[in-house]
mmCIF file with all atom_site columns, C-alpha atoms in Angstrom:
data_model
loop_
_atom_site.group_PDB
_atom_site.id
_atom_site.type_symbol
_atom_site.label_atom_id
_atom_site.label_alt_id
_atom_site.label_comp_id
_atom_site.label_asym_id
_atom_site.label_entity_id
_atom_site.label_seq_id
_atom_site.pdbx_PDB_ins_code
_atom_site.Cartn_x
_atom_site.Cartn_y
_atom_site.Cartn_z
_atom_site.occupancy
_atom_site.B_iso_or_equiv
_atom_site.pdbx_formal_charge
_atom_site.auth_seq_id
_atom_site.auth_comp_id
_atom_site.auth_asym_id
_atom_site.auth_atom_id
_atom_site.pdbx_PDB_model_num
ATOM 1   C CA . MET M 1 1   ? 15.955  -5.625  -19.109 1.00 0.00 ? 1484 MET M CA 1
ATOM 2   C CA . LYS M 1 2   ? 15.952  -8.344  -16.469 1.00 0.00 ? 1485 LYS M CA 1
ATOM 3   C CA . LYS M 1 3   ? 12.549  -9.151  -15.008 1.00 0.00 ? 1486 LYS M CA 1
ATOM 4   C CA . TYR M 1 4   ? 11.924  -9.559  -11.295 1.00 0.00 ? 1487 TYR M CA 1
ATOM 5   C CA . GLU M 1 5   ? 8.897   -10.682 -9.327  1.00 0.00 ? 1488 GLU M CA 1
ATOM 6   C CA . ASN M 1 6   ? 7.813   -8.930  -6.141  1.00 0.00 ? 1489 ASN M CA 1
ATOM 7   C CA . HIS M 1 7   ? 8.359   -10.643 -2.827  1.00 0.00 ? 1490 HIS M CA 1
ATOM 8   C CA . PRO M 1 8   ? 5.119   -11.089 -0.822  1.00 0.00 ? 1491 PRO M CA 1
ATOM 9   C CA . ILE M 1 9   ? 6.546   -8.947  1.985   1.00 0.00 ? 1492 ILE M CA 1
ATOM 10  C CA . ALA M 1 10  ? 7.101   -6.038  -0.405  1.00 0.00 ? 1493 ALA M CA 1
ATOM 11  C CA . GLU M 1 11  ? 3.485   -6.286  -1.540  1.00 0.00 ? 1494 GLU M CA 1
ATOM 12  C CA . LEU M 1 12  ? 2.255   -5.518  1.967   1.00 0.00 ? 1495 LEU M CA 1
ATOM 13  C CA . PHE M 1 13  ? 2.780   -1.833  1.187   1.00 0.00 ? 1496 PHE M CA 1
ATOM 14  C CA . PRO M 1 14  ? 0.896   0.020   -1.556  1.00 0.00 ? 1497 PRO M CA 1
ATOM 15  C CA . MET M 1 15  ? 2.585   1.152   -4.734  1.00 0.00 ? 1498 MET M CA 1
ATOM 16  C CA . LEU M 1 16  ? 2.962   4.842   -5.520  1.00 0.00 ? 1499 LEU M CA 1
ATOM 17  C CA . SER M 1 17  ? 0.378   6.339   -7.859  1.00 0.00 ? 1500 SER M CA 1
ATOM 18  C CA . THR M 1 18  ? 1.105   6.389   -11.594 1.00 0.00 ? 1501 THR M CA 1
ATOM 19  C CA . PRO M 1 19  ? 1.900   10.141  -11.586 1.00 0.00 ? 1502 PRO M CA 1
ATOM 20  C CA . GLU M 1 20  ? 4.318   9.635   -8.688  1.00 0.00 ? 1503 GLU M CA 1
ATOM 21  C CA . ILE M 1 21  ? 6.101   6.787   -10.487 1.00 0.00 ? 1504 ILE M CA 1
ATOM 22  C CA . ILE M 1 22  ? 6.310   8.921   -13.627 1.00 0.00 ? 1505 ILE M CA 1
ATOM 23  C CA . GLU M 1 23  ? 7.847   11.712  -11.559 1.00 0.00 ? 1506 GLU M CA 1
ATOM 24  C CA . LEU M 1 24  ? 10.295  9.198   -10.068 1.00 0.00 ? 1507 LEU M CA 1
ATOM 25  C CA . SER M 1 25  ? 11.244  7.989   -13.550 1.00 0.00 ? 1508 SER M CA 1
ATOM 26  C CA . HIS M 1 26  ? 12.097  11.558  -14.585 1.00 0.00 ? 1509 HIS M CA 1
ATOM 27  C CA . ASP M 1 27  ? 14.301  11.919  -11.513 1.00 0.00 ? 1510 ASP M CA 1
ATOM 28  C CA . ILE M 1 28  ? 16.105  8.629   -12.252 1.00 0.00 ? 1511 ILE M CA 1
ATOM 29  C CA . GLU M 1 29  ? 16.538  9.680   -15.877 1.00 0.00 ? 1512 GLU M CA 1
ATOM 30  C CA . GLU M 1 30  ? 18.112  12.951  -14.767 1.00 0.00 ? 1513 GLU M CA 1
ATOM 31  C CA . ASN M 1 31  ? 20.091  11.877  -11.697 1.00 0.00 ? 1514 ASN M CA 1
ATOM 32  C CA . GLY M 1 32  ? 20.427  8.109   -12.016 1.00 0.00 ? 1515 GLY M CA 1
ATOM 33  C CA . LEU M 1 33  ? 19.194  5.422   -9.615  1.00 0.00 ? 1516 LEU M CA 1
ATOM 34  C CA . MET M 1 34  ? 20.442  6.582   -6.221  1.00 0.00 ? 1517 MET M CA 1
ATOM 35  C CA . ASN M 1 35  ? 19.283  3.502   -4.256  1.00 0.00 ? 1518 ASN M CA 1
ATOM 36  C CA . PRO M 1 36  ? 19.605  0.016   -5.780  1.00 0.00 ? 1519 PRO M CA 1
ATOM 37  C CA . ILE M 1 37  ? 16.780  -2.523  -5.837  1.00 0.00 ? 1520 ILE M CA 1
ATOM 38  C CA . VAL M 1 38  ? 17.001  -4.851  -2.821  1.00 0.00 ? 1521 VAL M CA 1
ATOM 39  C CA . LEU M 1 39  ? 16.438  -8.529  -3.617  1.00 0.00 ? 1522 LEU M CA 1
ATOM 40  C CA . TYR M 1 40  ? 15.492  -11.357 -1.269  1.00 0.00 ? 1523 TYR M CA 1
ATOM 41  C CA . GLU M 1 41  ? 14.991  -14.962 -2.377  1.00 0.00 ? 1524 GLU M CA 1
ATOM 42  C CA . GLY M 1 42  ? 15.469  -13.734 -5.949  1.00 0.00 ? 1525 GLY M CA 1
ATOM 43  C CA . LYS M 1 43  ? 12.540  -11.303 -5.707  1.00 0.00 ? 1526 LYS M CA 1
ATOM 44  C CA . ILE M 1 44  ? 12.175  -7.575  -5.061  1.00 0.00 ? 1527 ILE M CA 1
ATOM 45  C CA . LEU M 1 45  ? 12.029  -6.925  -1.315  1.00 0.00 ? 1528 LEU M CA 1
ATOM 46  C CA . ASP M 1 46  ? 12.449  -3.155  -1.539  1.00 0.00 ? 1529 ASP M CA 1
ATOM 47  C CA . GLY M 1 47  ? 12.320  -0.948  -4.621  1.00 0.00 ? 1530 GLY M CA 1
ATOM 48  C CA . ARG M 1 48  ? 9.164   -1.918  -6.524  1.00 0.00 ? 1531 ARG M CA 1
ATOM 49  C CA . ASN M 1 49  ? 8.454   1.707   -7.376  1.00 0.00 ? 1532 ASN M CA 1
ATOM 50  C CA . ARG M 1 50  ? 12.040  2.333   -8.461  1.00 0.00 ? 1533 ARG M CA 1
ATOM 51  C CA . TYR M 1 51  ? 11.910  -0.807  -10.592 1.00 0.00 ? 1534 TYR M CA 1
ATOM 52  C CA . GLU M 1 52  ? 8.695   0.301   -12.327 1.00 0.00 ? 1535 GLU M CA 1
ATOM 53  C CA . ALA M 1 53  ? 10.193  3.756   -12.902 1.00 0.00 ? 1536 ALA M CA 1
ATOM 54  C CA . CYS M 1 54  ? 13.297  2.186   -14.447 1.00 0.00 ? 1537 CYS M CA 1
ATOM 55  C CA . LYS M 1 55  ? 11.126  0.077   -16.756 1.00 0.00 ? 1538 LYS M CA 1
ATOM 56  C CA . MET M 1 56  ? 9.369   3.231   -17.965 1.00 0.00 ? 1539 MET M CA 1
ATOM 57  C CA . ILE M 1 57  ? 12.641  4.730   -19.176 1.00 0.00 ? 1540 ILE M CA 1
ATOM 58  C CA . GLU M 1 58  ? 14.267  1.378   -20.069 1.00 0.00 ? 1541 GLU M CA 1
ATOM 59  C CA . VAL M 1 59  ? 17.109  1.711   -17.577 1.00 0.00 ? 1542 VAL M CA 1
ATOM 60  C CA . GLU M 1 60  ? 18.615  -1.485  -16.132 1.00 0.00 ? 1543 GLU M CA 1
ATOM 61  C CA . PRO M 1 61  ? 18.532  -0.983  -12.342 1.00 0.00 ? 1544 PRO M CA 1
ATOM 62  C CA . SER M 1 62  ? 21.378  -1.931  -10.036 1.00 0.00 ? 1545 SER M CA 1
ATOM 63  C CA . THR M 1 63  ? 20.503  -4.554  -7.406  1.00 0.00 ? 1546 THR M CA 1
ATOM 64  C CA . VAL M 1 64  ? 21.820  -5.787  -4.066  1.00 0.00 ? 1547 VAL M CA 1
ATOM 65  C CA . GLU M 1 65  ? 20.951  -8.859  -2.005  1.00 0.00 ? 1548 GLU M CA 1
ATOM 66  C CA . TYR M 1 66  ? 19.338  -8.427  1.402   1.00 0.00 ? 1549 TYR M CA 1
ATOM 67  C CA . GLY M 1 67  ? 21.745  -9.901  3.910   1.00 0.00 ? 1550 GLY M CA 1
ATOM 68  C CA . GLY M 1 68  ? 19.704  -9.887  7.110   1.00 0.00 ? 1551 GLY M CA 1
ATOM 69  C CA . ASP M 1 69  ? 17.278  -12.399 8.573   1.00 0.00 ? 1552 ASP M CA 1
ATOM 70  C CA . THR M 1 70  ? 14.360  -10.106 9.510   1.00 0.00 ? 1553 THR M CA 1
ATOM 71  C CA . PRO M 1 71  ? 12.980  -8.991  6.115   1.00 0.00 ? 1554 PRO M CA 1
ATOM 72  C CA . LEU M 1 72  ? 9.604   -7.866  7.490   1.00 0.00 ? 1555 LEU M CA 1
ATOM 73  C CA . LYS M 1 73  ? 11.241  -5.628  10.068  1.00 0.00 ? 1556 LYS M CA 1
ATOM 74  C CA . TYR M 1 74  ? 13.463  -4.221  7.328   1.00 0.00 ? 1557 TYR M CA 1
ATOM 75  C CA . VAL M 1 75  ? 10.586  -3.433  4.952   1.00 0.00 ? 1558 VAL M CA 1
ATOM 76  C CA . VAL M 1 76  ? 8.303   -2.039  7.665   1.00 0.00 ? 1559 VAL M CA 1
ATOM 77  C CA . SER M 1 77  ? 11.062  0.198   9.023   1.00 0.00 ? 1560 SER M CA 1
ATOM 78  C CA . LEU M 1 78  ? 11.950  1.576   5.584   1.00 0.00 ? 1561 LEU M CA 1
ATOM 79  C CA . ASN M 1 79  ? 8.395   2.277   4.522   1.00 0.00 ? 1562 ASN M CA 1
ATOM 80  C CA . LEU M 1 80  ? 7.187   3.792   7.781   1.00 0.00 ? 1563 LEU M CA 1
ATOM 81  C CA . HIS M 1 81  ? 10.052  6.276   7.628   1.00 0.00 ? 1564 HIS M CA 1
ATOM 82  C CA . ARG M 1 82  ? 9.921   7.147   3.926   1.00 0.00 ? 1565 ARG M CA 1
ATOM 83  C CA . ARG M 1 83  ? 6.174   6.959   3.276   1.00 0.00 ? 1566 ARG M CA 1
ATOM 84  C CA . HIS M 1 84  ? 3.603   9.289   4.810   1.00 0.00 ? 1567 HIS M CA 1
ATOM 85  C CA . LEU M 1 85  ? 0.943   6.609   5.171   1.00 0.00 ? 1568 LEU M CA 1
ATOM 86  C CA . LYS M 1 86  ? -2.442  7.445   6.613   1.00 0.00 ? 1569 LYS M CA 1
ATOM 87  C CA . GLU M 1 87  ? -3.801  5.602   9.637   1.00 0.00 ? 1570 GLU M CA 1
ATOM 88  C CA . SER M 1 88  ? -6.206  3.501   7.552   1.00 0.00 ? 1571 SER M CA 1
ATOM 89  C CA . GLN M 1 89  ? -3.406  2.536   5.171   1.00 0.00 ? 1572 GLN M CA 1
ATOM 90  C CA . ARG M 1 90  ? -1.251  1.353   8.063   1.00 0.00 ? 1573 ARG M CA 1
ATOM 91  C CA . ALA M 1 91  ? -4.174  -0.562  9.562   1.00 0.00 ? 1574 ALA M CA 1
ATOM 92  C CA . ALA M 1 92  ? -4.808  -2.307  6.218   1.00 0.00 ? 1575 ALA M CA 1
ATOM 93  C CA . ILE M 1 93  ? -1.168  -3.389  6.116   1.00 0.00 ? 1576 ILE M CA 1
ATOM 94  C CA . ALA M 1 94  ? -1.366  -4.603  9.721   1.00 0.00 ? 1577 ALA M CA 1
ATOM 95  C CA . ALA M 1 95  ? -4.470  -6.611  8.811   1.00 0.00 ? 1578 ALA M CA 1
ATOM 96  C CA . LYS M 1 96  ? -2.481  -8.426  6.127   1.00 0.00 ? 1579 LYS M CA 1
ATOM 97  C CA . ILE M 1 97  ? 0.402   -9.055  8.516   1.00 0.00 ? 1580 ILE M CA 1
ATOM 98  C CA . ALA M 1 98  ? -1.922  -10.384 11.228  1.00 0.00 ? 1581 ALA M CA 1
ATOM 99  C CA . ASP M 1 99  ? -2.291  -14.150 11.166  1.00 0.00 ? 1582 ASP M CA 1
ATOM 100 C CA . MET M 1 100 ? 0.437   -14.554 8.543   1.00 0.00 ? 1583 MET M CA 1
ATOM 101 C CA . GLU M 1 101 ? 1.750   -18.081 8.701   1.00 0.00 ? 1584 GLU M CA 1
ATOM 102 C CA . GLN M 1 102 ? 5.430   -18.332 9.601   1.00 0.00 ? 1585 GLN M CA 1
ATOM 103 C CA . GLY M 1 103 ? 6.085   -20.557 6.590   1.00 0.00 ? 1586 GLY M CA 1
ATOM 104 C CA . ASP M 1 104 ? 7.893   -20.480 3.264   1.00 0.00 ? 1587 ASP M CA 1
ATOM 105 C CA . ASN M 1 105 ? 7.044   -16.827 2.622   1.00 0.00 ? 1588 ASN M CA 1
ATOM 106 C CA . SER M 1 106 ? 7.219   -15.977 6.295   1.00 0.00 ? 1589 SER M CA 1
ATOM 107 C CA . PRO M 1 107 ? 8.051   -12.389 7.145   1.00 0.00 ? 1590 PRO M CA 1
ATOM 108 C CA . GLU M 1 108 ? 10.448  -13.307 9.911   1.00 0.00 ? 1591 GLU M CA 1
ATOM 109 C CA . ILE M 1 109 ? 11.726  -16.857 9.489   1.00 0.00 ? 1592 ILE M CA 1
ATOM 110 C CA . GLY M 1 110 ? 15.496  -16.811 9.140   1.00 0.00 ? 1593 GLY M CA 1
ATOM 111 C CA . ALA M 1 111 ? 18.396  -19.222 9.215   1.00 0.00 ? 1594 ALA M CA 1
ATOM 112 C CA . LYS M 1 112 ? 18.581  -18.909 12.983  1.00 0.00 ? 1595 LYS M CA 1
ATOM 113 C CA . GLY M 1 113 ? 14.927  -19.828 13.584  1.00 0.00 ? 1596 GLY M CA 1
ATOM 114 C CA . ALA M 1 114 ? 12.090  -17.828 15.074  1.00 0.00 ? 1597 ALA M CA 1
ATOM 115 C CA . GLU M 1 115 ? 13.119  -18.319 18.726  1.00 0.00 ? 1598 GLU M CA 1
ATOM 116 C CA . SER M 1 116 ? 16.528  -16.692 18.167  1.00 0.00 ? 1599 SER M CA 1
ATOM 117 C CA . ASP M 1 117 ? 15.244  -13.814 16.044  1.00 0.00 ? 1600 ASP M CA 1
ATOM 118 C CA . GLU M 1 118 ? 15.751  -10.613 18.049  1.00 0.00 ? 1601 GLU M CA 1
ATOM 119 C CA . PHE M 1 119 ? 12.868  -8.838  16.312  1.00 0.00 ? 1602 PHE M CA 1
ATOM 120 C CA . LEU M 1 120 ? 10.422  -11.631 17.112  1.00 0.00 ? 1603 LEU M CA 1
ATOM 121 C CA . LYS M 1 121 ? 11.518  -11.433 20.725  1.00 0.00 ? 1604 LYS M CA 1
ATOM 122 C CA . SER M 1 122 ? 11.152  -7.650  20.822  1.00 0.00 ? 1605 SER M CA 1
ATOM 123 C CA . VAL M 1 123 ? 7.472   -7.803  19.832  1.00 0.00 ? 1606 VAL M CA 1
ATOM 124 C CA . ASN M 1 124 ? 6.839   -11.146 21.563  1.00 0.00 ? 1607 ASN M CA 1
ATOM 125 C CA . LEU M 1 125 ? 5.798   -12.938 18.365  1.00 0.00 ? 1608 LEU M CA 1
ATOM 126 C CA . ARG M 1 126 ? 4.818   -16.559 18.504  1.00 0.00 ? 1609 ARG M CA 1
ATOM 127 C CA . PRO M 1 127 ? 6.618   -18.886 16.074  1.00 0.00 ? 1610 PRO M CA 1
ATOM 128 C CA . SER M 1 128 ? 3.334   -19.702 14.305  1.00 0.00 ? 1611 SER M CA 1
ATOM 129 C CA . LYS M 1 129 ? 1.315   -16.550 13.669  1.00 0.00 ? 1612 LYS M CA 1
ATOM 130 C CA . THR M 1 130 ? 1.301   -12.792 14.179  1.00 0.00 ? 1613 THR M CA 1
ATOM 131 C CA . SER M 1 131 ? -1.645  -11.620 16.236  1.00 0.00 ? 1614 SER M CA 1
ATOM 132 C CA . ILE M 1 132 ? -3.729  -8.501  15.574  1.00 0.00 ? 1615 ILE M CA 1
ATOM 133 C CA . ASP M 1 133 ? -2.222  -6.816  18.651  1.00 0.00 ? 1616 ASP M CA 1
ATOM 134 C CA . GLU M 1 134 ? 1.299   -7.553  17.456  1.00 0.00 ? 1617 GLU M CA 1
ATOM 135 C CA . ALA M 1 135 ? 0.624   -6.403  13.903  1.00 0.00 ? 1618 ALA M CA 1
ATOM 136 C CA . ALA M 1 136 ? -1.043  -3.231  15.216  1.00 0.00 ? 1619 ALA M CA 1
ATOM 137 C CA . LYS M 1 137 ? 2.022   -2.444  17.305  1.00 0.00 ? 1620 LYS M CA 1
ATOM 138 C CA . MET M 1 138 ? 4.307   -2.901  14.311  1.00 0.00 ? 1621 MET M CA 1
ATOM 139 C CA . MET M 1 139 ? 2.261   -0.444  12.222  1.00 0.00 ? 1622 MET M CA 1
ATOM 140 C CA . ASN M 1 140 ? 1.503   2.004   15.065  1.00 0.00 ? 1623 ASN M CA 1
ATOM 141 C CA . VAL M 1 141 ? -2.286  1.688   14.920  1.00 0.00 ? 1624 VAL M CA 1
ATOM 142 C CA . SER M 1 142 ? -4.965  0.475   17.325  1.00 0.00 ? 1625 SER M CA 1
ATOM 143 C CA . PRO M 1 143 ? -5.899  -3.226  17.348  1.00 0.00 ? 1626 PRO M CA 1
ATOM 144 C CA . SER M 1 144 ? -9.575  -2.253  16.973  1.00 0.00 ? 1627 SER M CA 1
ATOM 145 C CA . LEU M 1 145 ? -8.852  -0.484  13.670  1.00 0.00 ? 1628 LEU M CA 1
ATOM 146 C CA . VAL M 1 146 ? -6.901  -3.511  12.431  1.00 0.00 ? 1629 VAL M CA 1
ATOM 147 C CA . ASP M 1 147 ? -9.865  -5.698  13.343  1.00 0.00 ? 1630 ASP M CA 1
ATOM 148 C CA . LYS M 1 148 ? -12.128 -3.382  11.306  1.00 0.00 ? 1631 LYS M CA 1
ATOM 149 C CA . ALA M 1 149 ? -9.701  -3.567  8.393   1.00 0.00 ? 1632 ALA M CA 1
ATOM 150 C CA . LYS M 1 150 ? -9.879  -7.358  8.436   1.00 0.00 ? 1633 LYS M CA 1
ATOM 151 C CA . ARG M 1 151 ? -13.671 -7.147  8.396   1.00 0.00 ? 1634 ARG M CA 1
ATOM 152 C CA . VAL M 1 152 ? -13.595 -4.822  5.381   1.00 0.00 ? 1635 VAL M CA 1
ATOM 153 C CA . MET M 1 153 ? -11.303 -7.288  3.603   1.00 0.00 ? 1636 MET M CA 1
ATOM 154 C CA . ARG M 1 154 ? -13.813 -10.058 4.263   1.00 0.00 ? 1637 ARG M CA 1
ATOM 155 C CA . GLU M 1 155 ? -17.086 -8.244  3.600   1.00 0.00 ? 1638 GLU M CA 1
ATOM 156 C CA . ALA M 1 156 ? -16.175 -5.453  1.165   1.00 0.00 ? 1639 ALA M CA 1
ATOM 157 C CA . PRO M 1 157 ? -12.959 -6.460  -0.644  1.00 0.00 ? 1640 PRO M CA 1
ATOM 158 C CA . GLU M 1 158 ? -13.761 -4.085  -3.512  1.00 0.00 ? 1641 GLU M CA 1
ATOM 159 C CA . MET M 1 159 ? -12.970 -1.150  -1.206  1.00 0.00 ? 1642 MET M CA 1
ATOM 160 C CA . VAL M 1 160 ? -9.561  -2.398  -0.089  1.00 0.00 ? 1643 VAL M CA 1
ATOM 161 C CA . ALA M 1 161 ? -7.658  -0.893  -3.033  1.00 0.00 ? 1644 ALA M CA 1
ATOM 162 C CA . ASP M 1 162 ? -9.007  2.585   -2.248  1.00 0.00 ? 1645 ASP M CA 1
ATOM 163 C CA . ILE M 1 163 ? -8.043  2.196   1.417   1.00 0.00 ? 1646 ILE M CA 1
ATOM 164 C CA . GLU M 1 164 ? -4.539  1.048   0.531   1.00 0.00 ? 1647 GLU M CA 1
ATOM 165 C CA . ALA M 1 165 ? -4.175  3.993   -1.862  1.00 0.00 ? 1648 ALA M CA 1
ATOM 166 C CA . GLY M 1 166 ? -5.243  6.418   0.862   1.00 0.00 ? 1649 GLY M CA 1
ATOM 167 C CA . ASN M 1 167 ? -8.443  7.425   -0.941  1.00 0.00 ? 1650 ASN M CA 1
ATOM 168 C CA . LYS M 1 168 ? -10.881 5.948   1.586   1.00 0.00 ? 1651 LYS M CA 1
ATOM 169 C CA . THR M 1 169 ? -10.818 5.457   5.340   1.00 0.00 ? 1652 THR M CA 1
ATOM 170 C CA . ILE M 1 170 ? -11.649 2.208   7.080   1.00 0.00 ? 1653 ILE M CA 1
ATOM 171 C CA . ASN M 1 171 ? -14.400 3.954   9.045   1.00 0.00 ? 1654 ASN M CA 1
ATOM 172 C CA . LYS M 1 172 ? -16.055 5.096   5.795   1.00 0.00 ? 1655 LYS M CA 1
ATOM 173 C CA . ALA M 1 173 ? -15.858 1.539   4.498   1.00 0.00 ? 1656 ALA M CA 1
ATOM 174 C CA . MET M 1 174 ? -17.412 0.270   7.723   1.00 0.00 ? 1657 MET M CA 1
ATOM 175 C CA . LYS M 1 175 ? -20.227 2.786   7.269   1.00 0.00 ? 1658 LYS M CA 1
ATOM 176 C CA . VAL M 1 176 ? -20.954 1.325   3.835   1.00 0.00 ? 1659 VAL M CA 1
ATOM 177 C CA . ILE M 1 177 ? -20.951 -2.199  5.286   1.00 0.00 ? 1660 ILE M CA 1
ATOM 178 C CA . LYS M 1 178 ? -23.417 -1.077  7.974   1.00 0.00 ? 1661 LYS M CA 1
ATOM 179 C CA . GLU M 1 179 ? -25.702 0.535   5.360   1.00 0.00 ? 1662 GLU M CA 1
ATOM 180 C CA . ARG M 1 180 ? -25.654 -2.674  3.329   1.00 0.00 ? 1663 ARG M CA 1
ATOM 181 C CA . GLN M 1 181 ? -26.600 -4.719  6.374   1.00 0.00 ? 1664 GLN M CA 1
ATOM 182 C CA . GLU M 1 182 ? -29.421 -2.338  7.302   1.00 0.00 ? 1665 GLU M CA 1
ATOM 183 C CA . ALA M 1 183 ? -30.757 -2.400  3.748   1.00 0.00 ? 1666 ALA M CA 1
ATOM 184 C CA . LYS M 1 184 ? -30.650 -6.204  3.707   1.00 0.00 ? 1667 LYS M CA 1
ATOM 185 C CA . GLN M 1 185 ? -32.404 -6.480  7.057   1.00 0.00 ? 1668 GLN M CA 1
ATOM 186 C CA . GLY M 1 186 ? -35.082 -4.064  5.881   1.00 0.00 ? 1669 GLY M CA 1
ATOM 187 C CA . GLY M 1 187 ? -35.607 -5.965  2.645   1.00 0.00 ? 1670 GLY M CA 1
ATOM 188 C CA . ARG M 1 188 ? -34.336 -3.044  0.584   1.00 0.00 ? 1671 ARG M CA 1
ATOM 189 C CA . LYS M 1 189 ? -31.816 -3.018  -2.210  1.00 0.00 ? 1672 LYS M CA 1
ATOM 190 C CA . TYR M 1 190 ? -28.599 -1.231  -1.294  1.00 0.00 ? 1673 TYR M CA 1
ATOM 191 C CA . VAL M 1 191 ? -27.939 1.684   -3.642  1.00 0.00 ? 1674 VAL M CA 1
ATOM 192 C CA . LYS M 1 192 ? -24.319 2.732   -3.927  1.00 0.00 ? 1675 LYS M CA 1
ATOM 193 C CA . LYS M 1 193 ? -23.795 6.408   -3.271  1.00 0.00 ? 1676 LYS M CA 1
ATOM 194 C CA . GLY M 1 194 ? -21.490 8.502   -5.406  1.00 0.00 ? 1677 GLY M CA 1
ATOM 195 C CA . PRO M 1 195 ? -21.215 11.342  -7.889  1.00 0.00 ? 1678 PRO M CA 1
ATOM 196 C CA . PRO M 1 196 ? -23.230 11.376  -11.133 1.00 0.00 ? 1679 PRO M CA 1
ATOM 197 C CA . SER M 1 197 ? -21.757 9.308   -13.968 1.00 0.00 ? 1680 SER M CA 1
ATOM 198 C CA . ASP M 1 198 ? -21.196 12.389  -16.139 1.00 0.00 ? 1681 ASP M CA 1
ATOM 199 C CA . ALA M 1 199 ? -19.189 14.023  -13.341 1.00 0.00 ? 1682 ALA M CA 1
ATOM 200 C CA . MET M 1 200 ? -17.112 10.880  -12.942 1.00 0.00 ? 1683 MET M CA 1
ATOM 201 C CA . GLY M 1 201 ? -16.469 10.868  -16.677 1.00 0.00 ? 1684 GLY M CA 1
ATOM 202 C CA . PHE M 1 202 ? -15.185 14.421  -16.435 1.00 0.00 ? 1685 PHE M CA 1
ATOM 203 C CA . VAL M 1 203 ? -12.843 13.467  -13.597 1.00 0.00 ? 1686 VAL M CA 1
ATOM 204 C CA . GLU M 1 204 ? -11.562 10.417  -15.470 1.00 0.00 ? 1687 GLU M CA 1
ATOM 205 C CA . ASN M 1 205 ? -10.793 12.544  -18.523 1.00 0.00 ? 1688 ASN M CA 1
ATOM 206 C CA . ALA M 1 206 ? -8.988  15.062  -16.315 1.00 0.00 ? 1689 ALA M CA 1
ATOM 207 C CA . ILE M 1 207 ? -6.889  12.273  -14.809 1.00 0.00 ? 1690 ILE M CA 1
ATOM 208 C CA . LEU M 1 208 ? -5.978  10.917  -18.242 1.00 0.00 ? 1691 LEU M CA 1
ATOM 209 C CA . SER M 1 209 ? -4.919  14.387  -19.357 1.00 0.00 ? 1692 SER M CA 1
ATOM 210 C CA . LEU M 1 210 ? -2.792  14.940  -16.255 1.00 0.00 ? 1693 LEU M CA 1
ATOM 211 C CA . GLU M 1 211 ? -0.989  11.628  -16.771 1.00 0.00 ? 1694 GLU M CA 1
ATOM 212 C CA . GLN M 1 212 ? 0.297   12.936  -20.096 1.00 0.00 ? 1695 GLN M CA 1
ATOM 213 C CA . ILE M 1 213 ? 1.916   15.986  -18.469 1.00 0.00 ? 1696 ILE M CA 1
ATOM 214 C CA . LYS M 1 214 ? 5.365   15.850  -16.919 1.00 0.00 ? 1697 LYS M CA 1
ATOM 215 C CA . PRO M 1 215 ? 4.701   16.309  -13.176 1.00 0.00 ? 1698 PRO M CA 1
ATOM 216 C CA . ASN M 1 216 ? 7.360   18.922  -12.542 1.00 0.00 ? 1699 ASN M CA 1
ATOM 217 C CA . ASP M 1 217 ? 5.417   21.935  -11.320 1.00 0.00 ? 1700 ASP M CA 1
ATOM 218 C CA . VAL M 1 218 ? 3.242   22.972  -8.394  1.00 0.00 ? 1701 VAL M CA 1
ATOM 219 C CA . GLN M 1 219 ? 0.096   23.340  -10.510 1.00 0.00 ? 1702 GLN M CA 1
ATOM 220 C CA . HIS M 1 220 ? 0.259   19.684  -11.541 1.00 0.00 ? 1703 HIS M CA 1
ATOM 221 C CA . LYS M 1 221 ? 0.456   18.467  -7.953  1.00 0.00 ? 1704 LYS M CA 1
ATOM 222 C CA . GLU M 1 222 ? -2.316  20.836  -6.865  1.00 0.00 ? 1705 GLU M CA 1
ATOM 223 C CA . ALA M 1 223 ? -4.571  19.525  -9.645  1.00 0.00 ? 1706 ALA M CA 1
ATOM 224 C CA . TRP M 1 224 ? -4.108  15.951  -8.423  1.00 0.00 ? 1707 TRP M CA 1
ATOM 225 C CA . ALA M 1 225 ? -4.800  17.052  -4.856  1.00 0.00 ? 1708 ALA M CA 1
ATOM 226 C CA . HIS M 1 226 ? -8.067  18.710  -5.931  1.00 0.00 ? 1709 HIS M CA 1
ATOM 227 C CA . ILE M 1 227 ? -9.165  15.573  -7.810  1.00 0.00 ? 1710 ILE M CA 1
ATOM 228 C CA . ARG M 1 228 ? -8.420  13.288  -4.859  1.00 0.00 ? 1711 ARG M CA 1
ATOM 229 C CA . ARG M 1 229 ? -10.230 15.645  -2.477  1.00 0.00 ? 1712 ARG M CA 1
ATOM 230 C CA . TRP M 1 230 ? -13.269 15.800  -4.753  1.00 0.00 ? 1713 TRP M CA 1
ATOM 231 C CA . LEU M 1 231 ? -13.428 12.005  -5.070  1.00 0.00 ? 1714 LEU M CA 1
ATOM 232 C CA . ASN M 1 232 ? -13.170 11.592  -1.281  1.00 0.00 ? 1715 ASN M CA 1
ATOM 233 C CA . GLU M 1 233 ? -15.989 14.105  -0.690  1.00 0.00 ? 1716 GLU M CA 1
ATOM 234 C CA . HIS M 1 234 ? -18.295 12.414  -3.213  1.00 0.00 ? 1717 HIS M CA 1
ATOM 235 C CA . GLU M 1 235 ? -17.677 8.734   -2.477  1.00 0.00 ? 1718 GLU M CA 1
#
């Protein structure tokens, strides 16, 4: 099976969860790959989840080359329509887009140049960088939330994965940052809050068990929903 790397633009958006990719692999196995993998500069621009699902069942995916010159617009448009991303997830993506250099892996540099790119004109992008306001507009979130997301990335990078997965909000992460600062100013040691270790062990075992079950019924999806809800309530 041919191997492909992910394009940096594609990596702006979070991957599906393992159970969701497993479910996708079952669908591809039964119905075939309905939408080919889209390549740009020899890397996957759209279709990372489909590619991973194909690898699971050892199916060589069909591919097509992206023929436009606004790859960021293309990826953002596709994912905002097909993915039900939470506000914090969109803000985290906008934070990564903000201040991106318009260079070799630029989201919008094309053969025609930045000044002639219709998408850059439509959002009034400068040729050099994308501002927080511009990135916020692209992802339909407030600039203030994008600014908070950038702060979380700087001061609490260990929480970014949970935000991108939709398991934690940016405001909850900011609350943790504030508690850390208050503890430091008061000369106290910050103690991470969370469920007891034995409870977490139980949840981890439940997750491992669910990953072994074909996700083709309502009970399976409800079980995952209960686990995610419990983790969010006890973080």
